[in-house]
Amino acid sequence: MIEEEYIRLIFGLKLKQIRTDKNLSLFGLAKITGLSKSYLNEIEKGKKYPKRDKIVTLAEALETSYDNLVSLKLDKNLAPIGEILQSRILKEIPLDIFGIKESDLIDIIAEAPLKVNAFISTLFEIAKHYNLTRESFFLAALRSYQEANNNYFEEIELQVEKFAKAYSIDLSKRLKVSDLEEILIEEYGYTINNEELTQHKELNNLRSVFVPSSKTLLVSSETDDSQRLFIYAKEIAYNFLNITDRLYTFSWIKFDSFDQVLNNFMASYFAGALLIPRKELVTALKSFFEEKTYNSQKFQTLMYRFTDSPETFFQRLTNVLPKDFNLKNLFFLRFSHKAGRDYYQLTKELHITNLLEPHANERNEHYCRRWVSIRTLGEIAQEGKEKPVFDTQISSYVHTDNEYFVFSSATKDPFRSGYYRSIALGIMISAHSQSKITFFNDEKLKRSRVGVTCETCAIADCKERVAPPRALERKERFQLTDKVVEAIREKYK
């Protein structure tokens, strides 16, 4: 069923189009129909739907049929807008989290339907070209929501403190699996099964599955303590925050709405904040940042004080660095790689500020092999190491003035044989960040000039290059052609 407001909007769009096609103003239409100009304006904006007798009057005045006016079918110029309204996609777009009312968007469509239609059609073409899915759209919306809030959510931080107080949890001490398992079982009535998932080879990429009807949590026996802690903490979050519209697998395999995507993020945020308490982390980071030189061992010691999971730790840094150190020019990347292949897939990306580099690439171009996150990933995959590989560098982008200090860690993927993962946290080098992190001024830090992809990179003597700079060469050819054309035009003026 189409929403009543959408029916009003479609009627208004058609009325406005027919009126303008006949070069009639609202004043002119009001004069020949006897209806007020303000009333007609509200109809065209989709705010009112006229009664049958008034529709008959409008149809006669515009020399069209009653059936044509009330039909939900739009001509080719407005058809895409009609498809959007009938598909209910506006109900799926999480407008409210960005402070946008659906009625505001409808008003924009009503004001300039042809321009909006052209814009929407362009977006659809881009989506088809890059094979964007509903899932990728929702995840992109979530990233934008995180970035708009600097990836820090005070209300969840307070809920974690409230939970710790209610259940007598000492946040100054590292949590144990038994601490959270007891709460799930005794407080929330969970049954935990560690055997079922391992009996199904199709599920070997899942860490857990929750069955709500029996409150059974199926956990892979392959999970280590840090993974199990995160799973338990997420389940506690769903219960403590009273979240019912949720995902039931970890990692997720499908979702039905944006609310599930958002709720999954909120539960994950809660879990990270519970396992790595903000106050303790900030205190430890302040001390570490005062070091005059970067010490990898000290960084790892700091991390292992809270968790054995580099990814959980790096993700938590994206929460506290913007809030407690005012370091907002940063990015988080996660790559996946299969040993023996020369392909690296960017599987997660977050920018606290909307900087251009580094960023995901949808054209299957080759990411710069000078990135420390690619280098650590290649190293651990080639040598087949079991323990994480840590490294850092200052990355200077060849075509911008941006420099980043980048932490990276690569680990074996515990759920996919032969696969490895790396994560990277980059902080922009600036006078502000150098004042917050003393070791940024260390001249002995490893440095590297980098690009985004080989195809767009201008570094001529790059030994790590795995593909020619085709995109850059094409751009340069066009620029040269344009220069010659301009010279000829000047000559024959």
Coordinates of C-alpha atoms in Angstrom, one line a residue:
M1 CA 0.0 0.0 0.0
I2 CA 1.3 3.5 -0.9
E3 CA 1.4 5.9 1.9
E4 CA -1.4 8.5 1.8
E5 CA 1.2 11.4 1.8
Y6 CA 2.8 9.9 -1.3
I7 CA -0.5 9.7 -3.1
R8 CA -1.0 13.4 -2.3
L9 CA 2.5 14.2 -3.6
I10 CA 2.1 12.3 -6.8
F11 CA -1.2 14.0 -7.5
G12 CA 0.5 17.4 -6.8
L13 CA 3.4 16.6 -9.1
K14 CA 1.1 15.7 -11.9
L15 CA -1.1 18.8 -11.4
K16 CA 1.9 21.1 -11.4
Q17 CA 3.4 19.4 -14.5
I18 CA 0.1 19.7 -16.5
R19 CA -0.4 23.3 -15.4
T20 CA 3.1 24.4 -16.3
D21 CA 2.9 22.5 -19.7
K22 CA -0.1 24.7 -20.5
N23 CA 1.9 27.8 -19.4
L24 CA -0.6 28.5 -16.6
S25 CA 0.4 30.2 -13.4
L26 CA -1.2 29.3 -10.1
F27 CA -3.0 32.6 -10.2
G28 CA -4.4 31.7 -13.7
L29 CA -5.5 28.2 -12.6
A30 CA -7.2 29.7 -9.6
K31 CA -9.1 32.2 -11.7
I32 CA -10.5 29.6 -14.1
T33 CA -11.4 27.0 -11.5
G34 CA -12.6 29.3 -8.7
L35 CA -10.2 27.6 -6.3
S36 CA -7.9 29.7 -4.1
K37 CA -4.3 30.1 -5.1
S38 CA -3.1 29.1 -1.6
Y39 CA -5.3 25.9 -1.8
L40 CA -3.9 25.0 -5.2
N41 CA -0.3 25.6 -3.9
E42 CA -0.9 23.2 -1.0
I43 CA -2.2 20.6 -3.4
E44 CA 0.8 20.9 -5.6
K45 CA 3.1 20.5 -2.6
G46 CA 1.4 17.3 -1.6
K47 CA -0.1 18.7 1.6
K48 CA -3.7 18.4 0.5
Y49 CA -5.7 16.0 -1.7
P50 CA -8.8 17.6 -3.3
K51 CA -12.3 16.0 -3.1
R52 CA -13.8 14.4 -6.2
D53 CA -15.8 17.5 -7.3
K54 CA -12.7 19.7 -7.2
I55 CA -10.7 17.1 -9.1
V56 CA -13.4 17.2 -11.8
T57 CA -13.1 21.0 -11.9
L58 CA -9.3 20.8 -12.3
A59 CA -9.5 18.2 -15.0
E60 CA -12.0 20.3 -17.0
A61 CA -9.9 23.4 -16.6
L62 CA -6.7 21.7 -17.7
E63 CA -8.4 19.8 -20.5
T64 CA -7.4 16.4 -19.2
S65 CA -9.3 13.4 -17.9
Y66 CA -10.3 12.7 -14.3
D67 CA -8.6 9.2 -14.5
N68 CA -5.4 10.8 -15.7
L69 CA -5.2 13.1 -12.8
V70 CA -5.9 10.5 -10.1
S71 CA -3.7 7.8 -11.7
L72 CA -0.5 7.0 -9.9
K73 CA 1.2 6.5 -13.2
L74 CA 3.7 9.3 -14.1
D75 CA 5.1 10.2 -17.5
K76 CA 8.8 9.4 -18.2
N77 CA 10.0 12.7 -16.8
L78 CA 8.6 12.0 -13.4
A79 CA 8.6 8.2 -13.5
P80 CA 11.8 7.7 -11.4
I81 CA 10.3 9.9 -8.6
G82 CA 7.1 7.8 -8.7
E83 CA 9.1 4.6 -8.4
I84 CA 11.0 6.0 -5.4
L85 CA 7.8 7.0 -3.6
Q86 CA 6.1 3.7 -4.3
S87 CA 9.2 1.6 -3.4
R88 CA 9.1 3.2 0.1
I89 CA 12.8 3.8 -0.1
L90 CA 12.3 7.1 1.7
K91 CA 11.0 5.1 4.7
E92 CA 14.3 3.1 4.7
I93 CA 16.6 6.1 4.4
P94 CA 17.6 7.0 8.0
L95 CA 16.8 10.6 7.6
D96 CA 16.1 11.1 11.3
I97 CA 19.6 10.4 12.5
F98 CA 20.8 13.3 10.3
G99 CA 18.1 15.6 11.7
I100 CA 16.1 15.6 8.4
K101 CA 12.3 15.2 8.3
E102 CA 10.8 13.2 5.5
S103 CA 8.3 16.0 5.0
D104 CA 11.2 18.4 4.3
L105 CA 12.5 16.0 1.6
I106 CA 9.1 15.7 0.1
D107 CA 8.9 19.5 0.0
I108 CA 12.2 19.7 -1.9
I109 CA 10.9 17.1 -4.5
A110 CA 7.7 19.0 -4.9
E111 CA 9.5 22.4 -5.4
A112 CA 11.7 21.2 -8.3
P113 CA 10.6 17.7 -9.4
L114 CA 12.4 17.7 -12.7
K115 CA 15.7 18.7 -11.2
V116 CA 15.3 16.3 -8.3
N117 CA 14.4 13.6 -10.8
A118 CA 17.6 14.2 -12.8
F119 CA 19.6 14.1 -9.7
I120 CA 18.1 10.9 -8.5
S121 CA 18.5 9.3 -11.9
T122 CA 22.2 10.3 -11.8
L123 CA 22.6 8.6 -8.4
F124 CA 20.9 5.4 -9.7
E125 CA 23.3 5.4 -12.7
I126 CA 26.3 5.8 -10.4
A127 CA 25.0 3.0 -8.1
K128 CA 24.6 0.7 -11.1
H129 CA 28.0 1.6 -12.5
Y130 CA 29.7 0.8 -9.2
N131 CA 27.4 -2.1 -8.3
L132 CA 26.3 -0.5 -5.1
T133 CA 23.8 -2.6 -3.1
R134 CA 21.2 -1.7 -0.5
E135 CA 23.6 -3.1 2.1
S136 CA 26.5 -0.9 1.0
F137 CA 24.1 2.1 1.0
F138 CA 23.1 1.5 4.6
L139 CA 26.7 1.0 5.6
A140 CA 27.7 4.2 3.9
A141 CA 24.8 6.0 5.8
L142 CA 26.1 4.5 9.1
R143 CA 29.7 5.7 8.4
S144 CA 28.3 9.2 7.7
Y145 CA 26.4 9.1 11.0
Q146 CA 29.6 8.1 12.8
E147 CA 31.6 10.8 11.1
A148 CA 28.9 13.4 11.9
N149 CA 29.2 12.5 15.6
N150 CA 33.1 12.2 15.5
N151 CA 32.4 8.5 16.3
Y152 CA 31.8 9.3 19.9
F153 CA 28.4 8.6 21.6
E154 CA 28.2 10.0 25.1
E155 CA 24.9 8.2 25.9
I156 CA 26.4 4.8 25.3
E157 CA 29.5 5.7 27.4
L158 CA 27.2 6.6 30.2
Q159 CA 25.1 3.4 29.8
V160 CA 28.4 1.4 30.1
E161 CA 29.2 3.1 33.4
K162 CA 25.6 2.5 34.6
F163 CA 25.9 -1.2 33.7
A164 CA 29.2 -1.6 35.5
K165 CA 27.8 0.0 38.6
A166 CA 24.6 -2.1 38.5
Y167 CA 26.6 -5.3 38.2
S168 CA 29.6 -4.4 40.5
I169 CA 32.1 -4.6 37.6
D170 CA 35.5 -2.9 38.3
L171 CA 36.3 -1.1 35.0
S172 CA 39.9 -0.5 36.2
K173 CA 40.5 -4.2 35.8
R174 CA 40.6 -6.3 32.6
L175 CA 37.4 -8.3 32.2
K176 CA 37.3 -12.1 32.1
V177 CA 35.1 -14.3 29.9
S178 CA 33.5 -15.8 33.1
D179 CA 32.5 -12.3 34.3
L180 CA 30.2 -11.7 31.3
E181 CA 29.2 -15.3 30.8
E182 CA 27.8 -15.4 34.3
I183 CA 25.7 -12.3 33.7
L184 CA 24.3 -13.6 30.4
I185 CA 23.3 -16.9 32.0
E186 CA 22.1 -15.8 35.5
E187 CA 20.6 -12.4 34.7
Y188 CA 19.4 -12.8 31.1
G189 CA 18.6 -16.5 31.0
Y190 CA 20.9 -17.4 28.2
T191 CA 22.0 -20.9 27.3
I192 CA 25.4 -21.0 25.7
N193 CA 26.2 -23.8 23.2
N194 CA 29.9 -24.2 22.1
E195 CA 29.5 -27.2 19.8
E196 CA 26.7 -26.7 17.3
L197 CA 28.4 -24.3 14.9
T198 CA 31.5 -26.5 14.5
Q199 CA 29.2 -29.2 13.1
H200 CA 28.3 -27.2 10.0
K201 CA 31.1 -26.4 7.7
E202 CA 28.9 -23.7 6.0
L203 CA 29.0 -21.7 9.2
N204 CA 32.8 -21.8 9.8
N205 CA 32.9 -18.0 9.0
L206 CA 30.5 -17.2 11.8
R207 CA 31.6 -16.5 15.4
S208 CA 28.1 -16.7 16.9
V209 CA 24.4 -17.2 16.2
F210 CA 21.6 -16.1 18.6
V211 CA 18.3 -17.9 18.8
P212 CA 15.8 -15.5 20.5
S213 CA 13.0 -17.9 21.1
S214 CA 15.1 -20.1 23.4
K215 CA 17.7 -17.5 24.3
T216 CA 20.4 -19.8 23.0
L217 CA 23.7 -18.3 22.0
L218 CA 25.7 -20.6 19.7
V219 CA 29.4 -19.7 19.8
S220 CA 32.1 -21.2 17.6
S221 CA 34.5 -23.3 19.6
E222 CA 37.3 -21.7 17.5
T223 CA 36.8 -18.3 19.1
D224 CA 39.6 -17.1 21.5
D225 CA 39.0 -15.2 24.7
S226 CA 39.1 -11.8 23.2
Q227 CA 36.5 -12.7 20.5
R228 CA 34.3 -14.4 23.0
L229 CA 34.4 -11.4 25.3
F230 CA 33.3 -9.1 22.5
I231 CA 30.4 -11.5 21.6
Y232 CA 29.3 -11.6 25.2
A233 CA 29.6 -7.9 25.6
K234 CA 27.4 -7.3 22.5
E235 CA 24.7 -9.6 23.8
I236 CA 24.7 -7.8 27.1
A237 CA 24.4 -4.5 25.2
Y238 CA 21.3 -5.8 23.3
N239 CA 19.7 -6.7 26.6
F240 CA 20.8 -3.8 28.8
L241 CA 19.9 -1.2 26.1
N242 CA 16.6 -3.0 25.4
I243 CA 17.3 -3.5 21.7
T244 CA 15.0 -6.0 20.1
D245 CA 15.3 -5.1 16.4
R246 CA 18.7 -6.7 15.9
L247 CA 21.0 -9.0 13.9
Y248 CA 21.3 -12.6 15.1
T249 CA 24.6 -13.6 13.5
F250 CA 28.2 -12.3 14.1
S251 CA 29.5 -11.5 11.7
W252 CA 26.3 -10.4 10.0
I253 CA 25.2 -12.1 6.8
K254 CA 22.0 -10.0 6.1
F255 CA 19.9 -7.3 7.5
D256 CA 16.3 -6.2 6.9
S257 CA 16.4 -2.5 7.8
F258 CA 18.7 0.3 8.6
D259 CA 17.6 0.2 12.3
Q260 CA 19.2 -3.3 12.5
V261 CA 22.5 -1.9 11.1
L262 CA 22.4 1.1 13.5
N263 CA 21.5 -1.2 16.5
N264 CA 24.3 -3.5 15.6
F265 CA 26.7 -0.6 15.7
M266 CA 25.4 0.6 19.0
A267 CA 25.8 -2.8 20.6
S268 CA 29.3 -3.0 19.2
Y269 CA 30.1 0.4 20.5
F270 CA 28.8 -0.6 23.9
A271 CA 31.0 -3.8 23.8
G272 CA 34.1 -1.8 22.9
A273 CA 33.5 0.8 25.7
L274 CA 32.9 -2.0 28.2
L275 CA 36.0 -4.0 27.4
I276 CA 38.2 -0.8 27.0
P277 CA 36.9 1.7 29.6
R278 CA 37.4 5.3 28.4
K279 CA 38.8 6.9 31.6
E280 CA 41.5 4.2 32.0
L281 CA 42.4 4.3 28.3
V282 CA 42.7 8.1 28.2
T283 CA 45.0 8.1 31.2
A284 CA 47.2 5.5 29.6
L285 CA 47.3 7.3 26.2
K286 CA 48.2 10.6 27.8
S287 CA 51.3 9.0 29.4
F288 CA 52.2 7.2 26.1
F289 CA 51.8 10.3 24.0
E290 CA 54.3 12.2 26.2
E291 CA 57.1 9.9 25.1
K292 CA 59.7 11.7 23.0
T293 CA 60.2 8.7 20.7
Y294 CA 57.8 6.0 19.5
N295 CA 58.3 2.6 21.1
S296 CA 56.4 -0.2 19.4
Q297 CA 56.8 -2.5 22.5
K298 CA 55.3 0.1 24.8
F299 CA 52.4 0.6 22.4
Q300 CA 51.7 -3.2 22.3
T301 CA 52.0 -3.3 26.1
L302 CA 49.4 -0.5 26.4
M303 CA 47.1 -2.4 24.0
Y304 CA 47.4 -5.8 25.7
R305 CA 46.6 -4.2 29.0
F306 CA 43.1 -3.9 27.7
T307 CA 42.6 -6.5 25.0
D308 CA 44.3 -9.1 22.9
S309 CA 42.4 -7.8 19.8
P310 CA 44.2 -5.1 17.9
E311 CA 41.1 -4.4 15.9
T312 CA 39.0 -3.8 19.0
F313 CA 41.7 -1.5 20.4
F314 CA 42.2 0.5 17.2
Q315 CA 38.4 0.9 16.9
R316 CA 38.2 2.2 20.4
L317 CA 40.9 4.8 19.6
T318 CA 38.6 6.2 17.0
N319 CA 36.1 7.0 19.8
V320 CA 38.4 8.6 22.4
L321 CA 41.0 10.4 20.2
P322 CA 38.4 12.9 18.7
K323 CA 36.6 13.4 22.1
D324 CA 39.5 13.5 24.6
F325 CA 42.4 14.7 22.5
N326 CA 40.5 16.7 19.9
L327 CA 42.2 14.6 17.2
K328 CA 39.5 14.5 14.5
N329 CA 41.6 14.3 11.3
L330 CA 42.0 10.5 11.4
F331 CA 41.0 7.4 9.5
F332 CA 40.5 3.7 10.2
L333 CA 41.0 1.0 7.5
R334 CA 40.7 -2.8 7.5
F335 CA 42.1 -4.9 4.7
S336 CA 41.7 -8.6 3.9
H337 CA 44.2 -10.7 1.9
K338 CA 44.6 -14.3 0.9
A339 CA 48.1 -15.7 0.9
G340 CA 49.5 -16.2 -2.6
R341 CA 47.3 -13.7 -4.3
D342 CA 48.2 -10.1 -5.3
Y343 CA 44.9 -8.7 -4.3
Y344 CA 44.0 -6.7 -1.2
Q345 CA 40.4 -5.9 -0.3
L346 CA 39.4 -2.9 1.8
T347 CA 36.6 -4.3 4.0
K348 CA 36.1 -1.5 6.4
E349 CA 36.7 2.3 6.3
L350 CA 36.0 5.2 8.6
H351 CA 37.0 8.9 8.3
I352 CA 36.3 11.2 11.2
T353 CA 36.7 14.1 8.8
N354 CA 35.8 13.9 5.1
L355 CA 39.3 13.9 3.8
L356 CA 40.0 12.5 0.3
E357 CA 43.0 10.3 1.2
P358 CA 43.2 7.5 1.8
H359 CA 39.9 6.1 0.6
A360 CA 38.2 3.1 -0.8
N361 CA 38.3 2.5 -4.6
E362 CA 35.4 0.9 -6.4
R363 CA 37.2 0.5 -9.8
N364 CA 39.3 -2.5 -8.8
E365 CA 42.5 -0.5 -8.9
H366 CA 45.6 -1.6 -7.0
Y367 CA 46.0 0.1 -3.6
C368 CA 49.4 1.6 -3.0
R369 CA 51.8 -1.1 -1.8
R370 CA 53.7 1.5 0.2
W371 CA 50.8 1.8 2.7
V372 CA 52.0 0.3 6.0
S373 CA 48.7 -1.6 6.3
I374 CA 49.4 -3.4 2.9
R375 CA 53.0 -4.0 3.8
T376 CA 52.3 -5.6 7.2
L377 CA 49.6 -7.7 5.5
G378 CA 51.9 -8.9 2.8
E379 CA 54.6 -9.7 5.3
I380 CA 52.4 -11.8 7.6
A381 CA 50.8 -13.7 4.7
Q382 CA 54.1 -14.5 3.1
E383 CA 55.8 -15.7 6.2
G384 CA 52.7 -17.3 7.7
K385 CA 53.2 -15.9 11.2
E386 CA 50.8 -16.7 13.9
K387 CA 51.4 -13.6 16.1
P388 CA 50.3 -10.1 15.0
V389 CA 52.8 -8.0 13.0
F390 CA 53.0 -4.3 14.1
D391 CA 54.5 -1.4 12.2
T392 CA 54.2 2.3 11.9
Q393 CA 55.2 5.0 9.4
I394 CA 54.6 8.6 8.4
S395 CA 52.8 8.5 5.1
S396 CA 53.2 11.6 2.8
Y397 CA 50.7 11.7 -0.1
V398 CA 52.4 12.6 -3.3
H399 CA 49.7 14.8 -4.7
T400 CA 48.6 16.6 -1.5
D401 CA 50.3 18.2 1.5
N402 CA 48.7 15.7 3.9
E403 CA 50.9 13.5 6.1
Y404 CA 49.6 10.9 8.5
F405 CA 51.2 8.9 11.3
V406 CA 49.8 5.4 10.7
F407 CA 49.7 2.5 13.2
S408 CA 49.1 -0.9 11.6
S409 CA 48.7 -4.4 12.8
A410 CA 48.3 -7.6 10.7
T411 CA 46.9 -10.8 12.0
K412 CA 45.8 -14.2 10.8
D413 CA 42.1 -14.5 10.1
P414 CA 40.9 -17.1 12.6
F415 CA 37.8 -18.0 10.6
R416 CA 39.2 -18.3 7.0
S417 CA 42.0 -20.6 6.2
G418 CA 44.8 -18.9 4.3
Y419 CA 43.4 -15.4 4.9
Y420 CA 44.9 -12.5 6.8
R421 CA 43.7 -9.1 8.0
S422 CA 45.3 -5.8 8.7
I423 CA 44.0 -2.7 10.3
A424 CA 45.4 0.8 10.3
L425 CA 44.8 3.9 12.2
G426 CA 46.1 7.2 10.7
I427 CA 46.4 10.5 12.5
M428 CA 47.1 13.6 10.4
I429 CA 50.4 15.3 11.2
S430 CA 49.7 19.0 12.1
A431 CA 50.8 21.5 14.7
H432 CA 47.8 20.5 16.8
S433 CA 48.5 16.8 16.7
Q434 CA 52.2 17.4 17.3
S435 CA 51.3 19.3 20.4
K436 CA 49.2 16.4 21.6
I437 CA 51.5 13.5 20.7
T438 CA 55.2 14.4 21.4
F439 CA 56.8 11.5 19.5
F440 CA 55.3 12.9 16.2
N441 CA 58.4 15.2 16.3
D442 CA 60.8 12.3 16.4
E443 CA 63.0 12.6 13.3
K444 CA 63.8 8.9 13.4
L445 CA 60.2 7.8 12.5
K446 CA 60.0 5.8 9.4
R447 CA 58.7 7.8 6.4
S448 CA 57.3 6.9 3.0
R449 CA 55.8 8.8 0.0
V450 CA 52.6 7.1 -0.9
G451 CA 49.8 7.3 -3.5
V452 CA 46.2 6.1 -3.3
T453 CA 46.3 3.5 -6.1
C454 CA 49.0 2.6 -8.6
E455 CA 46.7 3.7 -11.5
T456 CA 46.6 7.2 -10.1
C457 CA 50.0 7.5 -8.6
A458 CA 52.7 10.0 -9.9
I459 CA 55.7 8.4 -8.2
A460 CA 57.9 7.6 -11.2
D461 CA 60.6 5.5 -9.5
C462 CA 58.2 3.4 -7.4
K463 CA 59.7 -0.1 -7.0
E464 CA 56.5 -1.3 -5.3
R465 CA 54.3 -0.4 -8.3
V466 CA 52.2 -3.4 -9.5
A467 CA 50.2 -1.6 -12.3
P468 CA 51.0 1.3 -14.6
P469 CA 49.5 4.8 -13.9
R470 CA 46.8 4.4 -16.6
A471 CA 44.3 6.8 -15.0
L472 CA 47.0 9.4 -14.5
E473 CA 48.4 9.0 -18.0
R474 CA 44.9 9.3 -19.5
K475 CA 44.3 12.6 -17.5
E476 CA 47.7 13.9 -18.7
R477 CA 46.8 13.1 -22.4
F478 CA 43.5 15.0 -22.1
Q479 CA 45.3 17.9 -20.5
L480 CA 47.8 18.0 -23.3
T481 CA 45.1 17.7 -26.0
D482 CA 43.2 20.6 -24.3
K483 CA 46.4 22.7 -24.3
V484 CA 46.9 22.2 -28.0
V485 CA 43.3 22.9 -28.8
E486 CA 43.4 26.2 -26.8
A487 CA 46.6 27.2 -28.7
I488 CA 44.9 26.5 -32.1
R489 CA 41.9 28.6 -31.0
E490 CA 44.1 31.5 -30.0
K491 CA 45.9 31.2 -33.4
Y492 CA 42.7 31.5 -35.4
K493 CA 40.9 34.1 -33.4

